[in-house]
Coordinates of C-alpha atoms in Angstrom, one line a residue:
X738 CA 6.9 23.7 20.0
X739 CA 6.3 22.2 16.5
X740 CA 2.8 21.2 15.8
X741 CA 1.8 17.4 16.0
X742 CA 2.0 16.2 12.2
X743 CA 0.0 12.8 11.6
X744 CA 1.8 10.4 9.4
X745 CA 1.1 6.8 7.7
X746 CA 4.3 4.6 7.6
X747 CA 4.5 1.3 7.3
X748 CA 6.0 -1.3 9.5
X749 CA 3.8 -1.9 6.9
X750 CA 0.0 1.2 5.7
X751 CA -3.6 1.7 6.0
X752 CA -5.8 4.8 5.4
X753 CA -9.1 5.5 6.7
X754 CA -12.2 8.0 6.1
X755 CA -15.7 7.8 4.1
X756 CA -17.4 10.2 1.4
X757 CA -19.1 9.9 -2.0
X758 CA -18.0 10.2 -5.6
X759 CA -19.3 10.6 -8.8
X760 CA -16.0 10.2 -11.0
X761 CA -12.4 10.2 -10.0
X762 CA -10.6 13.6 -10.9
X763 CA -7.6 13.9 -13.3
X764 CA -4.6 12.9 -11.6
X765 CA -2.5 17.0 -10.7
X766 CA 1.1 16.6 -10.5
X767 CA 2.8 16.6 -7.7
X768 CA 5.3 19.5 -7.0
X769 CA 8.6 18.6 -6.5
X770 CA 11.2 20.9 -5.1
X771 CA 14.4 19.0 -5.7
X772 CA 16.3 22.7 -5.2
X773 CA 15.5 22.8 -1.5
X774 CA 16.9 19.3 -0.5
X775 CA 20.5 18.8 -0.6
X776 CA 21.3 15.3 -2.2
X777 CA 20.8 12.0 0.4
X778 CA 23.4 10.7 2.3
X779 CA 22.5 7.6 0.6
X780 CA 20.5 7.4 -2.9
X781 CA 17.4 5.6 -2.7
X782 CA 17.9 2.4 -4.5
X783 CA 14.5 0.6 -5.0
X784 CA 16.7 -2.2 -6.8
X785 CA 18.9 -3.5 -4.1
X786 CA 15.3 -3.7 -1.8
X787 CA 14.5 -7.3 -3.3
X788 CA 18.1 -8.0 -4.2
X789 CA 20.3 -11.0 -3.4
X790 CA 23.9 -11.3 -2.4
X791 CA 26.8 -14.0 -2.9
X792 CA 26.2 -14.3 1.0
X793 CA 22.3 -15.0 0.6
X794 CA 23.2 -17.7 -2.2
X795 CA 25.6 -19.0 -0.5
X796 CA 23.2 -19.7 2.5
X797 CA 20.8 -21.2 -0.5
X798 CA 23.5 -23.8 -1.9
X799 CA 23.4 -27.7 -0.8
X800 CA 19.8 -27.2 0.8
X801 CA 18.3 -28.9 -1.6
X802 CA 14.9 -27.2 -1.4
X803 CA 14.2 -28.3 -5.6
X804 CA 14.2 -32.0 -4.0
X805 CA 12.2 -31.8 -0.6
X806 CA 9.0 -32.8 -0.4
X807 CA 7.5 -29.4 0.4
X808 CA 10.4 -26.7 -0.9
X809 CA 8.0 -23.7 0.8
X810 CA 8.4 -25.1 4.0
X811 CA 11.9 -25.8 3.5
X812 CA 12.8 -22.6 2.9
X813 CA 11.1 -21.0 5.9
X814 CA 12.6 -23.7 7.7
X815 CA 16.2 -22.5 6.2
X816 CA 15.7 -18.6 7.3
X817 CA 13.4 -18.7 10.6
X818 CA 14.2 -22.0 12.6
X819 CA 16.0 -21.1 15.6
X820 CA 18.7 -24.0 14.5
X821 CA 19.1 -22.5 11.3
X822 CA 19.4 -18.3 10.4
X823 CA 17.6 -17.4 13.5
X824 CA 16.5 -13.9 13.1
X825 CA 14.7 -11.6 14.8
X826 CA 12.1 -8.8 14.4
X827 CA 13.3 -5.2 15.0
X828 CA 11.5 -1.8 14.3
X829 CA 14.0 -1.0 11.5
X830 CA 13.7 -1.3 7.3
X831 CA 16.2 -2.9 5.8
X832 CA 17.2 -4.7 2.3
X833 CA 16.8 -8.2 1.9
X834 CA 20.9 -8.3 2.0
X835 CA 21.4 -5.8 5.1
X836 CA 18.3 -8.4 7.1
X837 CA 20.2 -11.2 5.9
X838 CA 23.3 -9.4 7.4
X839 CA 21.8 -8.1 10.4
X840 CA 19.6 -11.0 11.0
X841 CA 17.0 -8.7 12.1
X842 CA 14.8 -5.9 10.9
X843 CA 10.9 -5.1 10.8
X844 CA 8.0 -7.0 8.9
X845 CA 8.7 -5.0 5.6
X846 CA 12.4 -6.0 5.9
X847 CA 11.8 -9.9 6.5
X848 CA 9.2 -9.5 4.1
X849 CA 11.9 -8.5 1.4
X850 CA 14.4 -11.0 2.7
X851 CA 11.7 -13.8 2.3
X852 CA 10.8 -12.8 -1.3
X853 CA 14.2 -12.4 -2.2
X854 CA 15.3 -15.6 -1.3
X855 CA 12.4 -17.6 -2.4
X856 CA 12.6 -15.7 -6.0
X857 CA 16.4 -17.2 -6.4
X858 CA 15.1 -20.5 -5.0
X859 CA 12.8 -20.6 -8.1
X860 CA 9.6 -20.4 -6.0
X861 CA 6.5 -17.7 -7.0
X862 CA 5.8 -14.9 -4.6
X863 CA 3.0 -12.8 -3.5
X864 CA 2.6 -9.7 -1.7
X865 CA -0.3 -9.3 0.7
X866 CA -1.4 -6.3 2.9
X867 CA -3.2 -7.5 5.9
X868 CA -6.0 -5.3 7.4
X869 CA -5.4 -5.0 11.2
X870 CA -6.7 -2.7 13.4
X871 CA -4.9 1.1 13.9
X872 CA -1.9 1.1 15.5
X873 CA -0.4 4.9 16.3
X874 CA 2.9 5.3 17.4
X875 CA 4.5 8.5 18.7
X876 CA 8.2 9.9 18.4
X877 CA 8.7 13.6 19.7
X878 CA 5.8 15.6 17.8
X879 CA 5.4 13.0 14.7
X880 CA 2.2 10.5 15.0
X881 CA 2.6 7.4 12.5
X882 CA 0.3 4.8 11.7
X883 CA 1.4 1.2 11.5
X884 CA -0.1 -1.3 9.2
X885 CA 1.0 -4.8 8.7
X886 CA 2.1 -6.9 5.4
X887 CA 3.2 -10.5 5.1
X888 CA 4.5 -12.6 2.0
X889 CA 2.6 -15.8 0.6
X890 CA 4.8 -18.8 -1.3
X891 CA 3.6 -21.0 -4.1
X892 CA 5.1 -24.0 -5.7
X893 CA 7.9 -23.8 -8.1
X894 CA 6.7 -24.2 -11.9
X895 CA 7.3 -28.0 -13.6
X896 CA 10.4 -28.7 -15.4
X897 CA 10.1 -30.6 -18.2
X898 CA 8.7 -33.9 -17.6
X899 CA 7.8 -33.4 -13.9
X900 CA 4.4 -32.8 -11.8
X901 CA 4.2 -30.9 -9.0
X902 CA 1.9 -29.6 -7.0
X903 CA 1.3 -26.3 -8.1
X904 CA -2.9 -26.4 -7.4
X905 CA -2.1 -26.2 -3.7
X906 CA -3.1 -23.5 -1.5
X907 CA 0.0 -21.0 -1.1
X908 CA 2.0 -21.0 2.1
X909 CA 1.6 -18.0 3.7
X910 CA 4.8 -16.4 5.9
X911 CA 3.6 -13.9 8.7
X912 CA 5.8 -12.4 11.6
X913 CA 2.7 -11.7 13.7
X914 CA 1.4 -15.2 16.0
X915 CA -1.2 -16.7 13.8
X916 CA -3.6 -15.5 16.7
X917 CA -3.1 -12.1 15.2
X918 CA -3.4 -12.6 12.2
X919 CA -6.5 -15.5 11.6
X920 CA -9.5 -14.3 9.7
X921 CA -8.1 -11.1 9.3
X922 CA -9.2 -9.9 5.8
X923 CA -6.0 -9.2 2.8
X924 CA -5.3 -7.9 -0.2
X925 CA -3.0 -9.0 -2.9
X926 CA -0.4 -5.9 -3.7
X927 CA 2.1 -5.4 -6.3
X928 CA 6.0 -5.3 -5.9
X929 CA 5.8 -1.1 -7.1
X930 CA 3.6 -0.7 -4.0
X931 CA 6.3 -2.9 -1.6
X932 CA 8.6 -1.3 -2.5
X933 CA 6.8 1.8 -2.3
X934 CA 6.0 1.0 1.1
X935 CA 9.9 0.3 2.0
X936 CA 10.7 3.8 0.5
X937 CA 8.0 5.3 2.5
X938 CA 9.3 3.6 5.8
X939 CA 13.2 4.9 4.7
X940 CA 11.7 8.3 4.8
X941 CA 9.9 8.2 7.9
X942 CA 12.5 7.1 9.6
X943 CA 14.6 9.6 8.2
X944 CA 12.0 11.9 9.5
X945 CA 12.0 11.0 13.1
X946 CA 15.8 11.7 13.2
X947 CA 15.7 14.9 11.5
X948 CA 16.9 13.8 8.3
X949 CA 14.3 16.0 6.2
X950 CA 17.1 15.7 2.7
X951 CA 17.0 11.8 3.4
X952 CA 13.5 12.2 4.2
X953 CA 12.5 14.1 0.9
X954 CA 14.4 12.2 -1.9
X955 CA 13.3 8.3 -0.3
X956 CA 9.3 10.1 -0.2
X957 CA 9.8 11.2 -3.4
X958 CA 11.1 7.9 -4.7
X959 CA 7.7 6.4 -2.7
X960 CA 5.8 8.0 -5.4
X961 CA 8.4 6.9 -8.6
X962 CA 7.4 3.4 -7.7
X963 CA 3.9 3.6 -7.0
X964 CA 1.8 7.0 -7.3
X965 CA -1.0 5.6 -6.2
X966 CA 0.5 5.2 -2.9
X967 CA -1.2 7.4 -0.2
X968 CA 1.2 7.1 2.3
X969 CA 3.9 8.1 0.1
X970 CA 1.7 11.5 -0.8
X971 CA 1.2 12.6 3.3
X972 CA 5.0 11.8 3.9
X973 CA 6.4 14.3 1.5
X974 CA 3.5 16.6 2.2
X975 CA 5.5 16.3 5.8
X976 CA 8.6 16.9 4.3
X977 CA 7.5 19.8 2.6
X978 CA 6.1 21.4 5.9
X979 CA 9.0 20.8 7.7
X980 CA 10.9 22.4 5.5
X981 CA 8.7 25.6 5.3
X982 CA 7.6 24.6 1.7
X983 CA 4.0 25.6 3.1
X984 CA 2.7 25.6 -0.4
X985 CA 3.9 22.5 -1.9
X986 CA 2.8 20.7 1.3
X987 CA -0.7 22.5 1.1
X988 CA -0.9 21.4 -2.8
X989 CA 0.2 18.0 -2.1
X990 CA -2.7 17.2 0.8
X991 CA -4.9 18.8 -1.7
X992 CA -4.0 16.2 -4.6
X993 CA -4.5 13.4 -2.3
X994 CA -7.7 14.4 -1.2
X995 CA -8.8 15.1 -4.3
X996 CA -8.5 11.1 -5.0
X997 CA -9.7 10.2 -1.3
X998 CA -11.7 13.0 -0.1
X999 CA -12.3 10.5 3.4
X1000 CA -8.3 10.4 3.8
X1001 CA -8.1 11.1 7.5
X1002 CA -4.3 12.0 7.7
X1003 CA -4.9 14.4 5.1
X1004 CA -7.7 16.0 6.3
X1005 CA -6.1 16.3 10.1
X1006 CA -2.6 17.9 8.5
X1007 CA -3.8 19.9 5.9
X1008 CA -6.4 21.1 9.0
X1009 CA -4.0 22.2 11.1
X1010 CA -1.5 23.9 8.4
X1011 CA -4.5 26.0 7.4
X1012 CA -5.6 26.8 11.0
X1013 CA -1.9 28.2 11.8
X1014 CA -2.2 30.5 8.5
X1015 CA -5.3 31.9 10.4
X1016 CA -7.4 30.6 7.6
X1017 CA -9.7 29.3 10.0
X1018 CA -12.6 28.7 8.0
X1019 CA -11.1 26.3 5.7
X1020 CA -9.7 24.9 8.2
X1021 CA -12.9 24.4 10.6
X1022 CA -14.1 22.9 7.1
X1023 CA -12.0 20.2 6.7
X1024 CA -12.3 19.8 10.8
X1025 CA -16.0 19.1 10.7
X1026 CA -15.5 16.6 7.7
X1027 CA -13.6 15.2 9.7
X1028 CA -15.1 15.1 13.0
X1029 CA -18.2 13.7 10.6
X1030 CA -16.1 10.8 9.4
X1031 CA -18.2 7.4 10.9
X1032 CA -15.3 4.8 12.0
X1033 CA -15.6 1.4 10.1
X1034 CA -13.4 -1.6 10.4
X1035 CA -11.5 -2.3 6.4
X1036 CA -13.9 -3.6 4.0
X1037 CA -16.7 -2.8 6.1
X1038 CA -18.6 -0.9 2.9
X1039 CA -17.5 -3.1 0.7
X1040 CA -19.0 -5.9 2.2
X1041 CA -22.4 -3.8 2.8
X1042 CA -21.9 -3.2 -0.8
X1043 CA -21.6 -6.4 -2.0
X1044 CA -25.0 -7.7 0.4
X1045 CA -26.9 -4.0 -0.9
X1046 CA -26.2 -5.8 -4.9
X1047 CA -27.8 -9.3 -4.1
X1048 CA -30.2 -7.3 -2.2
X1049 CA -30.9 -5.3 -5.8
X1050 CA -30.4 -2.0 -4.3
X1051 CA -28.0 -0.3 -6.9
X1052 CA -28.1 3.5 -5.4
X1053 CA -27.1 1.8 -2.4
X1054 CA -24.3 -0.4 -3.4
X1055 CA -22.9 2.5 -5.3
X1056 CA -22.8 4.8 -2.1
X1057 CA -21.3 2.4 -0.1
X1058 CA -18.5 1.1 -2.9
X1059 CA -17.8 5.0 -3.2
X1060 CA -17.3 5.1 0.6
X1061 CA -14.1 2.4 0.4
X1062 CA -12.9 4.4 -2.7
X1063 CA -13.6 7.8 -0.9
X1064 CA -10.7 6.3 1.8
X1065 CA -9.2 4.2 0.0
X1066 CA -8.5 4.9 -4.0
X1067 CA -5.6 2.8 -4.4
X1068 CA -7.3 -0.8 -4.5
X1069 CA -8.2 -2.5 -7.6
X1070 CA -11.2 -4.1 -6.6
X1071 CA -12.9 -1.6 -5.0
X1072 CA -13.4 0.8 -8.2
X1073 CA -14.0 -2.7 -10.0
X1074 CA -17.1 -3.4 -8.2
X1075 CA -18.1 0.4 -8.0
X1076 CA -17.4 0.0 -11.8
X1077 CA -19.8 -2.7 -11.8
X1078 CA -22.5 -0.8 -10.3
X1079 CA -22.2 2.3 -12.5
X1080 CA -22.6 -0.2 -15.5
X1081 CA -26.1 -1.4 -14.0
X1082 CA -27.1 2.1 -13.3
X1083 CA -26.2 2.9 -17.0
X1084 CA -23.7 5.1 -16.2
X1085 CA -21.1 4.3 -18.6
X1086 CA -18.6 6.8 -18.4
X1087 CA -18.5 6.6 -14.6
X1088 CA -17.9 2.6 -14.9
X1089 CA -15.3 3.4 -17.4
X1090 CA -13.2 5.6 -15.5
X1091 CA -13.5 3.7 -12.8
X1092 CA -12.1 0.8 -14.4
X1093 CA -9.3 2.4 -16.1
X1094 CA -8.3 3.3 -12.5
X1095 CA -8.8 -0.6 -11.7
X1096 CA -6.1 -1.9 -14.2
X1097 CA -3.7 0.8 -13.2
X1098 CA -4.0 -0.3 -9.6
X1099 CA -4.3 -3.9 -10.1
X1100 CA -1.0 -6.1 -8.9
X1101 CA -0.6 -8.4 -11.4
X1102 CA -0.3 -8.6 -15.2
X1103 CA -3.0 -11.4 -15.2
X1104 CA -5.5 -8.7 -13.3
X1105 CA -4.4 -5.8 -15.6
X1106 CA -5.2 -8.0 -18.6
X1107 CA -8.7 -8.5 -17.1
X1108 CA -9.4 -5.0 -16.7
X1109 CA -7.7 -3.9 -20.2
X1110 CA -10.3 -6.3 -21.8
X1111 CA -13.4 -5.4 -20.0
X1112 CA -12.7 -1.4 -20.6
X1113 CA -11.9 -2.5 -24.6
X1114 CA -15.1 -4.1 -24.4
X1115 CA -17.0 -1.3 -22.7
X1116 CA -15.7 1.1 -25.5
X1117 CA -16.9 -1.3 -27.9
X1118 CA -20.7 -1.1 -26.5
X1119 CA -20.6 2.4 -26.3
X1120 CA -19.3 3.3 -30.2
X1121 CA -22.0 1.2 -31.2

């Protein structure tokens, strides 16, 4: 019987675990063993994910959504009112185009479709990841872990000569009851992680059927999009061991924790691929770490953090910001405000890097501007 393998996918991606760090380590490449994976039955195509047919415009022309009073609401009304497009949730990841065609697929899938047609409808878009609690599913000896993201609608920008309402708060489309999803806390993400995350999802699907070539090439396009992407880094790991690539999958957990030694996935796989080697040692090493790992709800350290600042206690804040980086590595503001703290404890070069890591994260040009002018800044004070 194969061993259990634990896996984060997405219906929509979380990652979990604690530890301290002084400085982020150079980024190792990952291996990539293209020789031992026969091509895809279908290429990964990362632009047909937010892509929009003739049949999609179609569906867009004579609604009128530029001259309604609320064009947001008219287009959710256009896909999702029972009267209208009528669709459906399903456990499956699809292109905007194939949900539009389907009229079904999972949260990642209407998520696409949304974006896609509120792009062409000349309304702004952002992508959020919404921290709810774990949620394991199980198919023959693979484990996955669900996470949840949902799409947020602003107004369309002014033509010349017009006013609109583009101060408002942005509408926010969810496929969970609002029950589920109140108060939760989010997190604004970029399209390279989405459609990370959609590549990620082809592959583990891919997985669960025995696909490992399919599997393989849509992993390894997870990481062409967004390399920051931890999911994407414990799915080909997966690949890699189910192929018998032992080595590459042993480098590639490696890599990951190297960024987030707390990454519990990582820990429990490479665990058990160094306990069937007989290298139990290591293995009951990385076992205890994790067995050590305290359980905390998202942002639970960064919020400590953020009290253990106005509090004045900078060792402390700096602990517990490492802590959400240590699980974590992949979110902006989290090395920002452990950035932050570095700076007040003097330690420059640790705020720097930490930064630099910040803007290469961040989601948005606007944030990566930000960051790019407080780490030219930061240079500045220190060549003086």
């Amino acid at each position: 019987m194969r061993p259990t393998l634990a896996l984060l996918l997405l219906a929509c991606t979380a990652v979990v675990g604690c530890t301290t760090v002084d400085a982020l380590p150079a980024r190792t490449p990952l291996p990539t063993r293209d020789a031992a994976f026969a091509p895809p039955a279908r290429l990964p195509d990362a632009a047909a994910v937010l892509a929009v047919d003739d049949a999609m415009r179609a569906h867009l022309d004579g609604a009128g959504l530029r001259h309604s009073e609320d064009p947001r609401r008219a287009l959710v009304e256009l896909l999702y009112s029972r009267r209208s497009l009528a669709l459906d949730y399903e456990g499956v990841t699809r292109t905007a185009a194939e949900t539009f065609a389907a009229r079904s697929g999972n949260c990642l899938s209407l998520v696409a479709m949304t974006a896609a047609f509120a792009r062409e409808a000349g309304l702004p878009v952002q992508f959020r990841s919404v921290a709810v609690d774990e949620s394991w599913n199980r198919s023959g000896d693979l484990l996955t872990l669900n996470g949840h993201v949902n799409v947020s609608l602003g107004w369309p920008a002014a033509a010349a000569g017009q006013v609109l309402r583009s101060t408002d708060s942005a509408l926010v489309v969810d496929f969970l009851p609002g029950e589920q999803v109140a108060g939760l806390r989010w997190r604004s993400i970029s399209q390279a992680t989405v459609l990370a995350m959609f590549m990620n999802n082809r592959a583990a699907e891919a997985l669960a059927e025995g696909r490992l070539d399919d599997a393989y090439w849509h992993a390894r396009e997870a990481l062409n999009q967004d390399p920051h992407f931890s999911a994407g880094h414990n799915t080909l790991a997966v690949v890699y061991r189910r192929r018998g690539l032992a080595d590459a999958a042993e480098s590639v957990w490696r890599t990951l924790l190297e960024r987030e030694p707390a990454n519990r996935s990582a820990l429990a796989n490479l665990a058990q691929l160094l306990g069937q080697q007989g290298r139990k040692t290591e293995a009951g090493t990385l076992q205890a770490r994790l067995q050590a790992l305290e359980e905390a709800p998202p942002f639970r350290w960064f919020d400590a953090g953020i009290e253990a600042l106005r509090r004045g206690d900078l060792e402390g804040a700096r602990e517990l910001f490492a802590r959400e980086v240590a699980r974590d590595a992949g979110y902006h503001e989290f090395h920002y405000w452990l950035a932050r703290t570095e700076l007040l404890l003097g330690r420059q070069r640790q705020a720097l890097r930490h930064l630099e890591v910040a803007r290469e994260t961040s989601p948005t040009p606007q944030a990566q501007a930000l960051y790019a002018a407080k780490i030219e800044h930061l240079r500045a004070e220190r060549s003086r």
